[in-house]
Amino acid sequence: MSEVKEKAALAAANAPQLAWLTSEQKNHALLAAADALITGTEEILKANQEDLERGRQNGTSASMLDRLALTSERIKGMAEGLRQIAGLQDPVGEVLETLDRPNGLHIIKKRVPIGVIGIIYEARPNVTVDAAGLCLKTGNAVLLRGGSAALSSNIQIAELFHAALESAGLPKDVLQLVHDSDRSSVDEMLKLNGLLDVIIPRGGSSLIQHVVQNASVPVIETGAGICHTYLDASADLEMALSIAVNAKAQRPSVCNSMETLLIHQHFAGKYMDQVGEAFKTAGVELRGCERTRQLLPEAKAVTEQDFATEYNDYILNVKIVDDLQQAMDHIAKFSTKHSECIVTENEEHSARFLNEVDAATVYHNASTRFTDGFEFGFGAEIGISTQKLHARGPMGLPALTSTKYMVKGSGQIRG
Amino acid sequence: MSEVKEKAALAAANAPQLAWLTSEQKNHALLAAADALITGTEEILKANQEDLERGRQNGTSASMLDRLALTSERIKGMAEGLRQIAGLQDPVGEVLETLDRPNGLHIIKKRVPIGVIGIIYEARPNVTVDAAGLCLKTGNAVLLRGGSAALSSNIQIAELFHAALESAGLPKDVLQLVHDSDRSSVDEMLKLNGLLDVIIPRGGSSLIQHVVQNASVPVIETGAGICHTYLDASADLEMALSIAVNAKAQRPSVCNSMETLLIHQHFAGKYMDQVGEAFKTAGVELRGCERTRQLLPEAKAVTEQDFATEYNDYILNVKIVDDLQQAMDHIAKFSTKHSECIVTENEEHSARFLNEVDAATVYHNASTRFTDGFEFGFGAEIGISTQKLHARGPMGLPALTSTKYMVKGSGQIRG
């Protein structure tokens, strides 16, 4: 049996033991894991050095090395994250519905763990801690398959986690880390129906698309974000500039940042100089439509391909539209249905936009950068779902649960 | 462009128009469709005769012809089904959660239609009506791909539905029927990410497995049912026999019927004759384990393969177990996680069984045959989900919806 299948089977065999632990038992294990990360800081840093050394030899890019690199500060942050998860409310066991049927059947719908969750991610050791913590809190076993460039760090983190689980009296086999760094181990995971209940990919769009296209295990698609902000004719200038610049430039590398700014022709007619100035100050390169370039000649010409690109960088497409409908048509064509925003003082327009634009999160007069589990008050999140099944938008702990009907009778049979 | 892709694109283009209709508009269209089926009965029956004639020429089995055959009674039943759907509460627009954040953001989580639903099914024209009705009620566009043996009937039904949609002022293109009867049209549907939001297969396990294994569009897996009933040591004899016979023999062809009866050794020691007699009377063939055959020599020997088979027939596996744990271990090994039952007077045992057995629906002292949307009070159902994401167990109307976050601000940006 391959390593992946063997570890998935171990996780599945041990998952039931995790499913009915009390919140106290799970929180105890989470706090033990947080402590283990702190006391094991030296060992983690040593393993991380091995990863970094290997990365440098392989010519890994500086930005990838930066995401891979750990410091004692970052490890403290990871431990703090686990303590925060321990402090969140446990969704498992919650009664969602009770039904009393005329024949006397009493039906209870309860939240239960999903079972075994597969996480496929890139070379970011913090995801190992995050995912392990969120799955533990929700009573799920987990099979982790991180990027091979972080393997030494991940092995060390998993060892510390295992010791913490055992010290808390839980079976360590509910957390499994795949060591096999061959791409084929990912593809094998994608087909483990019956052992894995769901796979959640975390990373760039090529990873996510590979998982979505090839998995037969159910997938929760996360992350891709081509987000728009539309400045309506009646938008307040100061608010519009503040929201648009924040959506683009506060942290361009993340999925909820803006890629295309749509501007009503009347707003553009009055304020295009200020728009250009604001983005220039923020260090953002503009790519504009024909009408934009008449008003801002320094902008490059935007292409259809640009409208379909998630830059994750200080680059912004700008398009002037005739009206709200044209803005919504553009969004319908290019949006990845993540986060979309209208800035307007017109209540009728904001209502239409919020109702009709098809996205996980739609905004009126606020930056798209708020699409985030912490900002919504959910605490840590496993990702932001951009699909429509099971969970949509920031996924709090309930997104890592399933449900079960318990039916209590007194001999009822069907006639 | 292929027929499938063209029709999916038409459905997707028209879906937004359906999404924000009022319940009244949708109900009006449903009632119009019910009327259209009644007034179009002759045309449907004529088309159905073509299907039956073609089926007979192709040597289709009697049971398949029976499921394909329509009568004016059956058409009345289908119309009545649409009227019932019109009478159900519309889940779309329901506010599921509101969050007021410290920064003043007001967040509303609302139920919205999923978008475009693909349904792949066998030669049962009633599924055409059912699926079209349920999708319409929930504001979803639908792409229907039924078994080719029912194509003439389905074309006629879709035409009547289209006329009803138009008479109610709705775009007829929200309902699309695939005519291409080549298997490749199914496989093409399975890959239409971006046009279809979900695919729901309805039919036998080979159809469902083909969809699950090959789709890149998210799937809701339905139907496979290897269900168990466990008669505990303390079970009441009369209740136990009544539930077990009902679970097996009231309608063996459906997914929530029982395939394997597990019996505690003490119960078997006292009552095995009565068990054998009850199933003999019900016309059920028994396949027993070694210990069963010592008490009921007329039972054939059961195999591991039998335990993994969904008979959908008057055949039952019988196994005597030492205790509750052995019963639960057997269930964990062979269950499809659909419906599982314990008959016992021991409250501790029933609590363990309901908590620990991993299935969509778990029963104490009632027949597994109740796992059904009507029996749960949901009204019509699109199927019974046996997966853990999105929906589990009987799927009422809310299972055909997604959610959306609407965020209202006053200029908030992220710091």
mmCIF file of C-alpha atoms in Angstrom, chain A residues 16 20 97 99 101 103 105 107 109-110 112-116 191 193-194 197-198 209 212-221 239 242-244 246 250-251 256 337 353-367 369-372 374-378 387-394 399 401-415, chain B residues 16 20 97 99 101 103 105 107 109-110 112-116 191 193-194 197-198 209 212-221 239 242-244 246 250-251 256 337 353-367 369-372 374-378 387-394 399 401-415:
data_model
loop_
_atom_site.group_PDB
_atom_site.id
_atom_site.type_symbol
_atom_site.label_atom_id
_atom_site.label_comp_id
_atom_site.label_asym_id
_atom_site.label_seq_id
_atom_site.Cartn_x
_atom_site.Cartn_y
_atom_site.Cartn_z
ATOM 1 C CA PRO A 16 -14.484 8.033 15.008
ATOM 2 C CA TRP A 20 -17.253 12.352 20.223
ATOM 3 C CA GLU A 97 -33.413 21.355 13.967
ATOM 4 C CA LEU A 99 -38.979 17.703 14.003
ATOM 5 C CA ARG A 101 -43.811 13.945 13.048
ATOM 6 C CA ASN A 103 -46.585 9.352 13.561
ATOM 7 C CA LEU A 105 -41.135 10.008 15.233
ATOM 8 C CA ILE A 107 -36.104 13.719 14.500
ATOM 9 C CA LYS A 109 -30.582 17.208 13.139
ATOM 10 C CA LYS A 110 -27.153 17.575 14.726
ATOM 11 C CA VAL A 112 -21.166 16.263 13.459
ATOM 12 C CA PRO A 113 -17.563 16.237 12.248
ATOM 13 C CA ILE A 114 -17.081 15.641 8.530
ATOM 14 C CA GLY A 115 -14.727 12.713 9.146
ATOM 15 C CA VAL A 116 -11.388 12.893 7.349
ATOM 16 C CA LYS A 191 -9.067 9.710 -5.783
ATOM 17 C CA ASN A 193 -13.134 8.233 -2.092
ATOM 18 C CA GLY A 194 -14.233 6.231 0.901
ATOM 19 C CA ASP A 197 -14.586 12.920 2.898
ATOM 20 C CA VAL A 198 -13.407 16.195 1.436
ATOM 21 C CA GLN A 209 -7.453 24.135 -10.573
ATOM 22 C CA VAL A 212 -10.772 20.771 -8.924
ATOM 23 C CA GLN A 213 -10.185 19.205 -12.336
ATOM 24 C CA ASN A 214 -8.862 15.873 -11.098
ATOM 25 C CA ALA A 215 -10.462 15.026 -7.767
ATOM 26 C CA SER A 216 -13.235 12.465 -7.414
ATOM 27 C CA VAL A 217 -13.311 13.172 -3.660
ATOM 28 C CA PRO A 218 -15.572 16.200 -3.019
ATOM 29 C CA VAL A 219 -13.604 19.467 -3.067
ATOM 30 C CA ILE A 220 -14.159 22.861 -1.522
ATOM 31 C CA GLU A 221 -12.755 25.334 -4.009
ATOM 32 C CA MET A 239 -14.971 57.597 0.210
ATOM 33 C CA SER A 242 -10.262 55.642 0.044
ATOM 34 C CA ILE A 243 -12.113 52.362 -0.642
ATOM 35 C CA ALA A 244 -10.614 51.849 -4.099
ATOM 36 C CA ASN A 246 -7.485 50.244 0.042
ATOM 37 C CA GLN A 250 -3.374 47.722 1.213
ATOM 38 C CA ARG A 251 -2.168 44.174 0.480
ATOM 39 C CA ASN A 256 -9.782 39.769 -1.740
ATOM 40 C CA LYS A 337 -17.516 35.373 -7.655
ATOM 41 C CA PHE A 353 -25.973 45.539 -6.967
ATOM 42 C CA LEU A 354 -26.172 43.576 -3.698
ATOM 43 C CA ASN A 355 -29.090 41.481 -4.950
ATOM 44 C CA GLU A 356 -28.046 40.827 -8.514
ATOM 45 C CA VAL A 357 -24.269 40.481 -8.484
ATOM 46 C CA ASP A 358 -23.433 36.802 -8.064
ATOM 47 C CA ALA A 359 -20.541 36.542 -5.592
ATOM 48 C CA ALA A 360 -19.757 35.050 -2.195
ATOM 49 C CA THR A 361 -19.601 38.550 -0.704
ATOM 50 C CA VAL A 362 -21.023 41.776 -2.110
ATOM 51 C CA TYR A 363 -20.234 45.186 -0.608
ATOM 52 C CA HIS A 364 -21.852 48.583 -0.476
ATOM 53 C CA ASN A 365 -19.433 51.367 0.541
ATOM 54 C CA ALA A 366 -16.719 49.181 2.078
ATOM 55 C CA SER A 367 -13.443 47.679 0.875
ATOM 56 C CA ARG A 369 -10.447 43.490 1.752
ATOM 57 C CA PHE A 370 -12.899 42.632 4.570
ATOM 58 C CA THR A 371 -13.731 39.186 3.110
ATOM 59 C CA ASP A 372 -11.881 37.300 5.807
ATOM 60 C CA PHE A 374 -11.325 37.279 11.356
ATOM 61 C CA GLU A 375 -12.971 40.395 9.936
ATOM 62 C CA PHE A 376 -16.353 38.625 9.905
ATOM 63 C CA GLY A 377 -15.826 37.603 13.533
ATOM 64 C CA PHE A 378 -15.482 33.871 12.837
ATOM 65 C CA GLN A 387 -17.974 27.632 -4.879
ATOM 66 C CA LYS A 388 -21.656 27.532 -4.101
ATOM 67 C CA LEU A 389 -22.014 24.173 -2.351
ATOM 68 C CA HIS A 390 -21.589 23.546 1.373
ATOM 69 C CA ALA A 391 -19.888 26.816 2.270
ATOM 70 C CA ARG A 392 -19.515 30.137 0.477
ATOM 71 C CA GLY A 393 -17.247 32.991 1.490
ATOM 72 C CA PRO A 394 -15.077 32.941 4.631
ATOM 73 C CA ALA A 399 -17.858 24.856 7.420
ATOM 74 C CA THR A 401 -18.808 20.063 9.971
ATOM 75 C CA SER A 402 -21.507 17.904 8.446
ATOM 76 C CA THR A 403 -24.909 16.981 9.858
ATOM 77 C CA LYS A 404 -26.701 13.807 10.852
ATOM 78 C CA TYR A 405 -30.347 12.977 11.481
ATOM 79 C CA MET A 406 -31.109 11.006 14.650
ATOM 80 C CA VAL A 407 -34.574 9.494 14.633
ATOM 81 C CA LYS A 408 -36.194 8.170 17.801
ATOM 82 C CA GLY A 409 -39.235 5.937 17.492
ATOM 83 C CA SER A 410 -41.381 3.499 19.402
ATOM 84 C CA GLY A 411 -41.817 0.811 16.784
ATOM 85 C CA GLN A 412 -42.948 2.915 13.801
ATOM 86 C CA ILE A 413 -43.062 1.150 10.432
ATOM 87 C CA ARG A 414 -43.953 2.529 7.035
ATOM 88 C CA GLY A 415 -47.399 1.675 5.675
ATOM 89 C CA PRO B 16 -29.911 35.519 -13.061
ATOM 90 C CA TRP B 20 -34.861 37.335 -8.021
ATOM 91 C CA GLU B 97 -27.549 35.375 9.990
ATOM 92 C CA LEU B 99 -23.569 40.283 12.082
ATOM 93 C CA ARG B 101 -19.078 44.306 13.490
ATOM 94 C CA ASN B 103 -16.168 48.799 12.807
ATOM 95 C CA LEU B 105 -20.038 46.877 9.012
ATOM 96 C CA ILE B 107 -23.271 41.740 7.368
ATOM 97 C CA LYS B 109 -26.114 36.132 5.162
ATOM 98 C CA LYS B 110 -28.946 35.287 2.771
ATOM 99 C CA VAL B 112 -29.802 32.515 -2.780
ATOM 100 C CA PRO B 113 -30.324 30.100 -5.666
ATOM 101 C CA ILE B 114 -27.346 27.935 -6.558
ATOM 102 C CA GLY B 115 -27.432 29.052 -10.209
ATOM 103 C CA VAL B 116 -27.478 26.262 -12.772
ATOM 104 C CA LYS B 191 -16.682 19.015 -17.093
ATOM 105 C CA ASN B 193 -17.204 24.134 -14.674
ATOM 106 C CA GLY B 194 -18.158 27.766 -14.945
ATOM 107 C CA ASP B 197 -22.692 24.986 -10.434
ATOM 108 C CA VAL B 198 -23.581 21.444 -9.375
ATOM 109 C CA GLN B 209 -20.355 6.213 -9.569
ATOM 110 C CA VAL B 212 -18.703 10.898 -8.995
ATOM 111 C CA GLN B 213 -15.545 9.489 -10.564
ATOM 112 C CA ASN B 214 -15.492 11.731 -13.622
ATOM 113 C CA ALA B 215 -17.043 15.089 -12.762
ATOM 114 C CA SER B 216 -14.987 18.200 -12.171
ATOM 115 C CA VAL B 217 -18.205 20.135 -11.524
ATOM 116 C CA PRO B 218 -19.200 19.692 -7.838
ATOM 117 C CA VAL B 219 -21.489 16.685 -7.364
ATOM 118 C CA ILE B 220 -24.074 15.780 -4.757
ATOM 119 C CA GLU B 221 -23.871 12.011 -4.421
ATOM 120 C CA MET B 239 -41.365 -4.599 17.610
ATOM 121 C CA SER B 242 -42.263 -5.633 12.706
ATOM 122 C CA ILE B 243 -39.421 -3.146 12.069
ATOM 123 C CA ALA B 244 -37.097 -5.675 10.442
ATOM 124 C CA ASN B 246 -40.872 -3.553 7.168
ATOM 125 C CA GLN B 250 -42.295 -3.159 2.431
ATOM 126 C CA ARG B 251 -40.568 -1.961 -0.755
ATOM 127 C CA ASN B 256 -33.623 2.984 2.359
ATOM 128 C CA LYS B 337 -23.749 5.691 5.423
ATOM 129 C CA PHE B 353 -25.560 3.671 18.393
ATOM 130 C CA LEU B 354 -27.110 7.041 17.471
ATOM 131 C CA ASN B 355 -23.949 8.936 18.399
ATOM 132 C CA GLU B 356 -21.290 6.649 17.037
ATOM 133 C CA VAL B 357 -22.712 5.111 13.863
ATOM 134 C CA ASP B 358 -21.667 7.293 10.935
ATOM 135 C CA ALA B 359 -24.659 7.644 8.610
ATOM 136 C CA ALA B 360 -26.931 10.328 7.204
ATOM 137 C CA THR B 361 -29.812 8.984 9.313
ATOM 138 C CA VAL B 362 -29.633 6.739 12.384
ATOM 139 C CA TYR B 363 -32.746 5.175 13.938
ATOM 140 C CA HIS B 364 -33.762 3.869 17.331
ATOM 141 C CA ASN B 365 -36.843 1.642 17.216
ATOM 142 C CA ALA B 366 -38.161 2.683 13.810
ATOM 143 C CA SER B 367 -37.861 1.357 10.264
ATOM 144 C CA ARG B 369 -37.830 3.137 5.345
ATOM 145 C CA PHE B 370 -38.623 6.568 6.824
ATOM 146 C CA THR B 371 -35.520 8.202 5.290
ATOM 147 C CA ASP B 372 -37.511 10.199 2.768
ATOM 148 C CA PHE B 374 -42.057 13.409 2.539
ATOM 149 C CA GLU B 375 -41.723 11.341 5.715
ATOM 150 C CA PHE B 376 -39.478 14.013 7.259
ATOM 151 C CA GLY B 377 -42.043 16.659 6.356
ATOM 152 C CA PHE B 378 -39.901 18.411 3.729
ATOM 153 C CA GLN B 387 -22.108 12.475 1.094
ATOM 154 C CA LYS B 388 -21.153 14.757 3.921
ATOM 155 C CA LEU B 389 -20.812 18.112 2.191
ATOM 156 C CA HIS B 390 -23.592 20.632 1.584
ATOM 157 C CA ALA B 391 -26.530 18.329 2.343
ATOM 158 C CA ARG B 392 -26.832 14.959 4.050
ATOM 159 C CA GLY B 393 -29.896 12.732 4.095
ATOM 160 C CA PRO B 394 -33.215 13.705 2.489
ATOM 161 C CA ALA B 399 -30.473 21.826 -0.264
ATOM 162 C CA THR B 401 -29.839 26.859 -2.402
ATOM 163 C CA SER B 402 -26.511 28.530 -1.684
ATOM 164 C CA THR B 403 -25.794 31.576 0.455
ATOM 165 C CA LYS B 404 -24.346 35.018 -0.069
ATOM 166 C CA TYR B 405 -22.941 37.637 2.292
ATOM 167 C CA MET B 406 -24.179 41.195 1.778
ATOM 168 C CA VAL B 407 -22.028 43.761 3.550
ATOM 169 C CA LYS B 408 -23.223 47.323 4.112
ATOM 170 C CA GLY B 409 -20.697 49.937 5.101
ATOM 171 C CA SER B 410 -20.145 53.675 5.340
ATOM 172 C CA GLY B 411 -16.673 53.934 3.893
ATOM 173 C CA GLN B 412 -14.837 51.276 5.969
ATOM 174 C CA ILE B 413 -11.343 50.345 4.827
ATOM 175 C CA ARG B 414 -8.967 47.800 6.249
ATOM 176 C CA GLY B 415 -6.065 49.078 8.324
#
